[in-house]
Amino acid sequence: MKLLAIETSCDDTGLAVLEVTESAGKPVFSVLTSELSSQTIHTNYGGVFPMMAKREHVTNFPILLEKIFSGPGTDPGSVHVSSDQETQISDMLSHEPELATSLIAYVRAHTKPDIDAITVTVGPGLEPALWVGINAAKTLAILWDLPLVPVNHMEGHILSVLFLGDQATGIQPIADVAFPAIALLVSGGHTELVLVRDWMEYELIGQTRDDAAGEAFDKVARLMGLPYPGGPEISRLAASAEGESEEIELPRPMLHSDDYDFSFSGLKTAVRYLVQRMPQPLDDQTKAQVANEFQQAVIDVLATKTMKALEAYGAQTLIVGGGVSGNQELRTQLTEKASELLDESRILFPKRELSTDNAIMIGIAGYFRFKAGNLPEPETLRAIGSLEL
Ligand code: KG4
Ligand code: ZN
């Protein structure tokens, strides 16, 4: 089967077409096309503004749609859009009239693509941003008469580790995952430890009580004058640190607390005070050492709690997903620690380009949800900002 996957939960507009075949009872994924547009507009604001993100998605969506289906060609009139349907779509997209107009025009001007279902992120995320993808998906599902599969963004991050292949070559094997697994999900909006008993059977065992790990990277970057997103900037800066300084010491919040929760807001404040105490302006080496110590503090708490969960639940596999899982130091140190308990082949990170938001992981989750059946009517899909696993 072929799936169109749509992701718009934060500041990345992602569209992908996945083909799924089965080999020895296991799905094999190949990515036929994938387009991602990361909104650069937020760079100078230090974070993402929901209404700004929404406007960008509305602008980007039709452009990506045009790119993703360049194959089937144009055939005006081959898909008939009745005036009743046009009214239905305009009502449904009353907050995004320009999106309704461009999608209807697109459908009228093109042949129906060779796909069997559409899958879209419905939460968690920024609701105004989520609605753009959901409304676009509903419109296309109605006009092309296709099933619509809602996906939880965090399930997408978990399943992102299943995609092992290289996008260009096509055939992708699925990982053999032994359960139970522990998933550490670290993104801009979430920091969670999840017990995965089986695919689609999740239990949240711990989470952040305030800021997410990625959010802490973004805020610390901002106070050090670095652009958004801060994660890659901080890790680059940290890599240039030479040696350690005794004055540059930060707390490891909740390191020994008797649970699987996290807290990063105090760490960010500690960085602010530390920086304020130092002679201004900071020289490059001092900045690098602060970045390095901050990154290490985050890694220490993430790794300690993850190890504790792996042991307590007798986990057979460790899955790490979300934007922060792209951090090389986190990958190295978590792998080193977890390999005391697990074979390295059972420590799963997504391919680097799949650690941050993308539509491919939504397509993989959508496939599993499609197979599970029980799909809602397209008209009933809603954005749920705080959707849980
Ligand atoms: O998963 P994601 O793309 O979006 C959300 O679902 O939130 O994660 C984005 C977050 C941002 O906060 C970004 O700063 C962080 O992931 N991030 C990183 C790295 N790359 C992205 N944090 C630390 N190190 C990185 N290399
Ligand atoms: Zn994400």
Short mmCIF file of C-alpha atoms and ligand atoms in Angstrom, two decimals:
data_model
loop_
_atom_site.label_atom_id
_atom_site.label_comp_id
_atom_site.label_asym_id
_atom_site.label_seq_id
_atom_site.Cartn_x
_atom_site.Cartn_y
_atom_site.Cartn_z
CA MET A 1 0.00 0.00 0.00
CA LYS A 2 0.98 3.63 -0.41
CA LEU A 3 0.41 6.33 2.18
CA LEU A 4 0.57 10.10 2.08
CA ALA A 5 1.84 11.30 5.49
CA ILE A 6 1.43 14.84 6.79
CA GLU A 7 3.17 16.54 9.75
CA THR A 8 2.54 20.13 10.90
CA SER A 9 2.59 19.91 14.72
CA CYS A 10 5.24 22.58 15.32
CA ASP A 11 7.45 24.50 12.91
CA ASP A 12 8.18 21.87 10.28
CA THR A 13 5.83 21.25 7.38
CA GLY A 14 6.44 17.66 6.28
CA LEU A 15 4.87 15.58 3.52
CA ALA A 16 5.98 12.11 2.49
CA VAL A 17 4.73 9.22 0.39
CA LEU A 18 5.64 5.81 1.79
CA GLU A 19 5.21 2.46 0.14
CA VAL A 20 4.77 -0.48 2.49
CA THR A 21 5.19 -4.06 1.38
CA GLU A 22 5.33 -7.16 3.55
CA SER A 23 8.18 -9.60 3.71
CA ALA A 24 7.90 -12.69 5.96
CA GLY A 25 4.99 -11.03 7.76
CA LYS A 26 6.93 -7.86 8.51
CA PRO A 27 6.37 -4.49 6.91
CA VAL A 28 9.10 -3.11 4.70
CA PHE A 29 8.97 0.65 4.26
CA SER A 30 10.27 2.64 1.35
CA VAL A 31 10.07 6.36 1.00
CA LEU A 32 8.92 7.30 -2.49
CA THR A 33 9.15 11.04 -1.87
CA SER A 34 9.64 13.24 1.15
CA GLU A 35 9.55 17.02 1.43
CA LEU A 36 10.28 19.02 4.55
CA SER A 37 10.13 22.75 4.98
CA SER A 38 11.58 24.00 8.27
CA GLN A 39 10.33 27.45 9.16
CA THR A 40 13.28 29.81 9.47
CA ILE A 41 11.04 32.70 10.51
CA HIS A 42 11.38 31.67 14.19
CA THR A 43 15.20 31.88 14.20
CA ASN A 44 15.40 35.38 15.63
CA TYR A 45 12.56 35.04 18.12
CA GLY A 46 14.15 32.25 20.17
CA GLY A 47 11.05 30.08 19.94
CA VAL A 48 7.97 29.24 17.90
CA PHE A 49 4.88 31.45 17.87
CA PRO A 50 1.81 29.31 17.10
CA MET A 51 -0.02 31.76 14.85
CA MET A 52 3.15 32.53 12.93
CA ALA A 53 3.77 28.79 12.51
CA LYS A 54 0.20 28.31 11.29
CA ARG A 55 0.57 30.99 8.60
CA GLU A 56 3.80 29.41 7.40
CA HIS A 57 2.16 25.96 7.17
CA VAL A 58 -0.70 27.43 5.12
CA THR A 59 1.84 28.95 2.71
CA ASN A 60 4.11 25.90 2.56
CA PHE A 61 1.54 23.12 2.31
CA PRO A 62 0.39 23.66 -1.31
CA ILE A 63 4.00 24.14 -2.44
CA LEU A 64 5.08 20.82 -0.90
CA LEU A 65 1.98 19.08 -2.25
CA GLU A 66 2.89 20.23 -5.74
CA LYS A 67 6.41 18.83 -5.27
CA ILE A 68 5.46 15.54 -3.70
CA PHE A 69 3.17 14.38 -6.48
CA SER A 70 5.18 15.61 -9.42
CA GLY A 71 4.89 12.05 -10.77
CA PRO A 72 1.16 11.61 -11.57
CA GLY A 73 1.04 14.66 -13.81
CA THR A 74 -1.80 17.04 -14.44
CA ASP A 75 -5.15 16.09 -15.86
CA PRO A 76 -7.65 18.88 -15.24
CA GLY A 77 -11.15 17.59 -14.61
CA SER A 78 -10.17 13.99 -13.90
CA VAL A 79 -11.25 14.43 -10.27
CA HIS A 80 -14.67 16.01 -10.07
CA VAL A 81 -15.25 18.41 -7.17
CA SER A 82 -18.96 19.09 -6.80
CA SER A 83 -20.29 22.43 -5.58
CA ASP A 84 -21.61 20.64 -2.47
CA GLN A 85 -18.10 19.42 -1.73
CA GLU A 86 -16.71 22.85 -2.39
CA THR A 87 -19.15 24.29 0.19
CA GLN A 88 -18.31 21.53 2.68
CA ILE A 89 -14.56 22.22 2.35
CA SER A 90 -14.99 25.99 2.58
CA ASP A 91 -17.05 25.60 5.77
CA MET A 92 -14.59 23.14 7.26
CA LEU A 93 -11.63 25.41 6.47
CA SER A 94 -13.39 28.67 7.36
CA HIS A 95 -10.30 29.79 9.30
CA GLU A 96 -7.95 28.99 6.41
CA PRO A 97 -9.90 30.11 3.30
CA GLU A 98 -6.72 30.43 1.20
CA LEU A 99 -5.81 26.82 1.99
CA ALA A 100 -9.29 25.64 0.93
CA THR A 101 -8.99 27.53 -2.35
CA SER A 102 -5.52 26.24 -3.18
CA LEU A 103 -6.34 22.61 -2.29
CA ILE A 104 -9.55 22.57 -4.33
CA ALA A 105 -7.69 24.12 -7.26
CA TYR A 106 -4.93 21.53 -6.88
CA VAL A 107 -7.33 18.58 -6.83
CA ARG A 108 -9.22 19.91 -9.87
CA ALA A 109 -6.03 20.34 -11.87
CA HIS A 110 -4.39 16.98 -11.14
CA THR A 111 -5.00 13.27 -11.56
CA LYS A 112 -5.75 11.45 -8.30
CA PRO A 113 -2.38 10.15 -7.07
CA ASP A 114 -1.75 6.44 -6.63
CA ILE A 115 -2.17 6.27 -2.82
CA ASP A 116 -4.40 4.17 -0.54
CA ALA A 117 -4.66 6.30 2.59
CA ILE A 118 -3.70 9.63 4.15
CA THR A 119 -2.21 9.88 7.62
CA VAL A 120 -1.79 13.03 9.68
CA THR A 121 -0.50 14.18 13.08
CA VAL A 122 -3.44 15.19 15.32
CA GLY A 123 -1.40 15.94 18.48
CA PRO A 124 0.39 16.69 20.68
CA GLY A 125 1.63 20.03 19.41
CA LEU A 126 0.59 23.60 18.73
CA GLU A 127 -3.12 23.48 17.92
CA PRO A 128 -3.17 26.25 15.28
CA ALA A 129 -0.30 24.46 13.50
CA LEU A 130 -1.87 21.00 13.86
CA TRP A 131 -5.15 22.24 12.36
CA VAL A 132 -3.47 23.17 9.08
CA GLY A 133 -2.28 19.60 8.48
CA ILE A 134 -5.54 18.11 9.72
CA ASN A 135 -7.70 20.36 7.56
CA ALA A 136 -5.55 19.75 4.51
CA ALA A 137 -5.65 16.00 5.15
CA LYS A 138 -9.43 16.02 5.60
CA THR A 139 -9.89 17.97 2.38
CA LEU A 140 -7.74 15.59 0.36
CA ALA A 141 -9.29 12.49 1.98
CA ILE A 142 -12.80 13.72 1.16
CA LEU A 143 -12.05 14.83 -2.39
CA TRP A 144 -10.00 11.74 -3.24
CA ASP A 145 -12.28 9.44 -1.26
CA LEU A 146 -9.48 7.91 0.83
CA PRO A 147 -9.32 6.66 4.44
CA LEU A 148 -7.79 9.13 6.92
CA VAL A 149 -5.56 7.86 9.74
CA PRO A 150 -4.91 10.08 12.80
CA VAL A 151 -1.45 9.73 14.35
CA ASN A 152 0.04 10.71 17.72
CA HIS A 153 3.24 12.68 17.07
CA MET A 154 5.06 10.97 19.98
CA GLU A 155 4.24 7.54 18.58
CA GLY A 156 5.83 8.83 15.39
CA HIS A 157 9.02 9.66 17.32
CA ILE A 158 9.04 6.16 18.86
CA LEU A 159 8.51 4.44 15.52
CA SER A 160 11.06 6.65 13.76
CA VAL A 161 13.73 4.15 14.87
CA LEU A 162 12.17 1.49 12.64
CA PHE A 163 13.30 3.29 9.55
CA LEU A 164 16.78 1.94 8.93
CA GLY A 165 17.39 2.56 5.29
CA ASP A 166 18.62 5.37 3.23
CA GLN A 167 15.83 7.36 1.64
CA ALA A 168 17.34 7.23 -1.79
CA THR A 169 17.67 3.48 -2.13
CA GLY A 170 14.10 2.52 -1.38
CA ILE A 171 13.88 -0.82 0.39
CA GLN A 172 13.88 -0.50 4.16
CA PRO A 173 14.00 -3.43 6.58
CA ILE A 174 12.17 -3.21 9.87
CA ALA A 175 14.09 -3.61 13.10
CA ASP A 176 13.38 -6.67 15.20
CA VAL A 177 12.44 -5.14 18.48
CA ALA A 178 12.37 -7.18 21.68
CA PHE A 179 9.82 -6.11 24.30
CA PRO A 180 9.39 -4.65 26.82
CA ALA A 181 11.23 -1.58 25.61
CA ILE A 182 11.89 1.75 27.27
CA ALA A 183 11.51 4.81 25.07
CA LEU A 184 13.20 8.06 26.01
CA LEU A 185 11.46 10.82 24.07
CA VAL A 186 13.27 14.14 24.07
CA SER A 187 11.96 16.95 21.92
CA GLY A 188 11.17 20.65 22.05
CA GLY A 189 7.82 20.06 23.72
CA HIS A 190 8.30 16.77 25.57
CA THR A 191 10.66 14.81 27.79
CA GLU A 192 9.17 11.44 28.59
CA LEU A 193 10.10 7.94 29.61
CA VAL A 194 7.65 5.47 28.13
CA LEU A 195 7.31 1.77 28.82
CA VAL A 196 6.58 0.08 25.48
CA ARG A 197 5.03 -3.35 26.14
CA ASP A 198 4.37 -3.88 22.45
CA TRP A 199 3.79 -1.66 19.41
CA MET A 200 0.84 0.56 20.27
CA GLU A 201 0.89 -0.44 23.96
CA TYR A 202 2.41 2.42 25.89
CA GLU A 203 2.61 3.51 29.50
CA LEU A 204 4.03 6.88 30.48
CA ILE A 205 6.31 6.27 33.48
CA GLY A 206 7.93 9.70 33.82
CA GLN A 207 8.03 13.15 32.29
CA THR A 208 9.30 16.67 32.77
CA ARG A 209 7.56 18.76 35.40
CA ASP A 210 8.38 22.01 33.62
CA ASP A 211 10.52 22.63 30.52
CA ALA A 212 11.31 19.93 27.97
CA ALA A 213 14.96 19.05 27.30
CA GLY A 214 14.88 20.63 23.83
CA GLU A 215 13.20 23.72 25.25
CA ALA A 216 16.04 24.03 27.79
CA PHE A 217 18.58 23.88 24.92
CA ASP A 218 16.58 26.56 23.08
CA LYS A 219 16.32 28.86 26.12
CA VAL A 220 19.98 28.51 27.09
CA ALA A 221 20.97 29.20 23.48
CA ARG A 222 18.84 32.33 23.52
CA LEU A 223 20.41 33.68 26.68
CA MET A 224 23.83 33.07 25.15
CA GLY A 225 22.83 34.98 22.03
CA LEU A 226 22.53 31.94 19.76
CA PRO A 227 19.69 31.47 17.22
CA TYR A 228 16.73 29.06 17.40
CA PRO A 229 16.69 26.04 17.37
CA GLY A 230 19.31 26.05 20.11
CA GLY A 231 20.12 22.34 20.34
CA PRO A 232 22.45 22.08 17.36
CA GLU A 233 24.04 25.47 18.24
CA ILE A 234 24.77 24.50 21.85
CA SER A 235 26.16 21.11 20.91
CA ARG A 236 28.44 22.66 18.28
CA LEU A 237 29.67 25.20 20.81
CA ALA A 238 30.12 22.51 23.49
CA ALA A 239 32.31 20.47 21.13
CA SER A 240 34.81 23.35 21.00
CA ALA A 241 35.30 23.38 24.81
CA GLU A 242 38.86 22.64 25.88
CA GLY A 243 39.14 21.14 29.34
CA GLU A 244 36.95 21.98 32.31
CA SER A 245 36.79 24.92 34.64
CA GLU A 246 35.98 24.53 38.34
CA GLU A 247 33.91 27.72 38.36
CA ILE A 248 31.63 26.41 35.64
CA GLU A 249 29.46 23.97 37.51
CA LEU A 250 25.74 23.43 37.08
CA PRO A 251 23.18 21.37 39.03
CA ARG A 252 21.75 18.02 37.88
CA PRO A 253 18.08 18.57 38.81
CA MET A 254 16.19 15.55 40.17
CA LEU A 255 19.15 13.26 39.48
CA HIS A 256 18.43 11.11 42.53
CA SER A 257 14.67 11.62 42.89
CA ASP A 258 12.70 8.48 43.49
CA ASP A 259 10.76 8.58 40.20
CA TYR A 260 11.27 8.90 36.44
CA ASP A 261 10.47 12.60 36.25
CA PHE A 262 12.65 15.47 35.06
CA SER A 263 12.94 19.20 35.62
CA PHE A 264 14.96 21.54 33.40
CA SER A 265 13.64 24.97 34.25
CA GLY A 266 15.96 25.43 37.27
CA LEU A 267 18.93 24.35 35.18
CA LYS A 268 18.21 27.09 32.66
CA THR A 269 17.98 29.63 35.51
CA ALA A 270 21.26 28.34 36.94
CA VAL A 271 22.90 28.98 33.56
CA ARG A 272 21.55 32.56 33.60
CA TYR A 273 23.00 33.26 37.08
CA LEU A 274 26.29 31.59 36.20
CA VAL A 275 26.66 33.72 33.08
CA GLN A 276 25.67 36.93 34.92
CA ARG A 277 28.38 36.35 37.54
CA MET A 278 31.13 36.17 34.92
CA PRO A 279 33.14 39.08 33.47
CA GLN A 280 31.33 40.40 30.38
CA PRO A 281 31.45 39.86 27.50
CA LEU A 282 32.17 36.15 27.80
CA ASP A 283 35.10 34.96 25.74
CA ASP A 284 34.55 32.14 23.25
CA GLN A 285 36.21 29.50 25.42
CA THR A 286 34.08 30.40 28.46
CA LYS A 287 30.94 30.21 26.33
CA ALA A 288 32.01 26.82 25.02
CA GLN A 289 32.61 25.56 28.56
CA VAL A 290 29.21 26.79 29.76
CA ALA A 291 27.54 25.09 26.79
CA ASN A 292 29.47 21.90 27.48
CA GLU A 293 28.59 21.84 31.19
CA PHE A 294 24.91 22.55 30.43
CA GLN A 295 24.77 19.79 27.82
CA GLN A 296 26.49 17.39 30.23
CA ALA A 297 24.01 18.22 33.01
CA VAL A 298 21.10 17.40 30.67
CA ILE A 299 22.76 14.18 29.51
CA ASP A 300 23.54 13.10 33.10
CA VAL A 301 19.91 13.29 34.23
CA LEU A 302 18.51 11.79 31.03
CA ALA A 303 20.98 8.91 31.12
CA THR A 304 20.61 8.22 34.86
CA LYS A 305 16.81 8.05 34.75
CA THR A 306 16.85 6.01 31.56
CA MET A 307 19.24 3.46 33.08
CA LYS A 308 17.07 3.24 36.16
CA ALA A 309 13.99 2.56 34.02
CA LEU A 310 15.79 -0.03 31.88
CA GLU A 311 16.75 -1.95 35.01
CA ALA A 312 13.46 -1.62 36.88
CA TYR A 313 11.34 -2.82 33.94
CA GLY A 314 13.76 -5.47 32.68
CA ALA A 315 13.77 -3.74 29.31
CA GLN A 316 15.08 -5.67 26.30
CA THR A 317 15.39 -2.62 24.08
CA LEU A 318 16.11 1.09 24.43
CA ILE A 319 14.47 3.48 21.96
CA VAL A 320 15.51 7.13 21.90
CA GLY A 321 13.56 9.61 19.77
CA GLY A 322 12.79 13.31 19.28
CA GLY A 323 14.90 16.29 18.25
CA VAL A 324 17.37 16.05 21.13
CA SER A 325 18.13 12.41 20.18
CA GLY A 326 20.13 13.92 17.31
CA ASN A 327 22.66 15.15 19.90
CA GLN A 328 25.90 13.26 19.31
CA GLU A 329 27.14 13.43 22.92
CA LEU A 330 23.80 12.08 24.15
CA ARG A 331 24.01 9.25 21.62
CA THR A 332 27.56 8.35 22.59
CA GLN A 333 27.07 8.50 26.35
CA LEU A 334 23.67 6.77 26.42
CA THR A 335 24.96 4.01 24.17
CA GLU A 336 27.99 3.54 26.41
CA LYS A 337 25.89 3.32 29.58
CA ALA A 338 23.00 1.27 28.18
CA SER A 339 25.38 -1.25 26.63
CA GLU A 340 26.19 -2.39 30.18
CA LEU A 341 22.66 -3.82 30.19
CA LEU A 342 21.79 -4.35 26.54
CA ASP A 343 23.48 -5.55 23.40
CA GLU A 344 24.29 -2.52 21.22
CA SER A 345 21.95 -3.85 18.52
CA ARG A 346 19.12 -3.24 20.99
CA ILE A 347 19.89 0.43 21.52
CA LEU A 348 17.91 2.20 18.83
CA PHE A 349 18.25 5.79 17.68
CA PRO A 350 16.57 7.20 14.58
CA LYS A 351 18.67 8.01 11.57
CA ARG A 352 19.90 11.54 12.22
CA GLU A 353 17.52 13.24 9.76
CA LEU A 354 14.58 11.45 11.38
CA SER A 355 15.32 12.62 14.92
CA THR A 356 13.67 16.01 14.37
CA ASP A 357 10.12 16.34 13.09
CA ASN A 358 9.35 14.77 9.72
CA ALA A 359 6.50 13.12 7.86
CA ILE A 360 8.26 9.77 7.35
CA MET A 361 7.84 8.78 11.02
CA ILE A 362 4.17 9.80 10.82
CA GLY A 363 3.79 7.54 7.79
CA ILE A 364 5.28 4.60 9.71
CA ALA A 365 2.96 5.16 12.69
CA GLY A 366 0.05 5.72 10.30
CA TYR A 367 0.70 2.34 8.69
CA PHE A 368 0.46 0.54 12.06
CA ARG A 369 -2.70 2.46 12.96
CA PHE A 370 -4.22 1.74 9.53
CA LYS A 371 -3.58 -1.98 10.00
CA ALA A 372 -5.15 -1.85 13.47
CA GLY A 373 -8.36 -0.59 11.83
CA ASN A 374 -11.20 1.23 13.56
CA LEU A 375 -10.61 4.45 11.64
CA PRO A 376 -12.67 7.56 12.36
CA GLU A 377 -14.66 9.42 9.69
CA PRO A 378 -12.40 12.14 8.19
CA GLU A 379 -14.84 14.90 9.23
CA THR A 380 -14.43 14.01 12.93
CA LEU A 381 -10.64 14.58 13.21
CA ARG A 382 -9.61 17.35 15.62
CA ALA A 383 -6.33 18.85 16.81
CA ILE A 384 -5.52 17.84 20.39
CA GLY A 385 -2.64 19.95 21.69
CA SER A 386 -1.99 17.79 24.75
CA LEU A 387 -2.80 14.38 23.27
CA GLU A 388 -1.27 11.55 25.32
CA LEU A 389 0.16 8.28 24.08
O1 KG4 B 1 11.25 16.61 17.83
P1 KG4 B 1 11.49 18.01 17.44
O2 KG4 B 1 11.96 18.29 16.03
O3 KG4 B 1 10.22 18.90 17.63
C1 KG4 B 1 9.30 18.72 18.65
O4 KG4 B 1 8.47 17.78 18.54
O5 KG4 B 1 9.40 19.51 19.62
O6 KG4 B 1 12.54 18.62 18.49
C2 KG4 B 1 13.02 19.93 18.37
C3 KG4 B 1 13.95 20.20 19.53
C4 KG4 B 1 14.42 21.65 19.63
O7 KG4 B 1 14.22 22.10 20.95
C5 KG4 B 1 15.90 21.58 19.28
O8 KG4 B 1 16.68 22.57 19.92
C6 KG4 B 1 16.26 20.19 19.76
O9 KG4 B 1 15.13 19.39 19.43
N1 KG4 B 1 17.44 19.68 19.09
C7 KG4 B 1 18.59 19.35 19.73
C8 KG4 B 1 19.51 18.94 18.74
N2 KG4 B 1 18.88 19.01 17.52
C9 KG4 B 1 17.61 19.45 17.77
N3 KG4 B 1 18.93 19.40 21.03
C10 KG4 B 1 20.17 19.03 21.38
N4 KG4 B 1 21.10 18.64 20.49
C11 KG4 B 1 20.83 18.58 19.17
N5 KG4 B 1 21.76 18.20 18.31
ZN ZN B 2 8.61 16.17 17.54
#
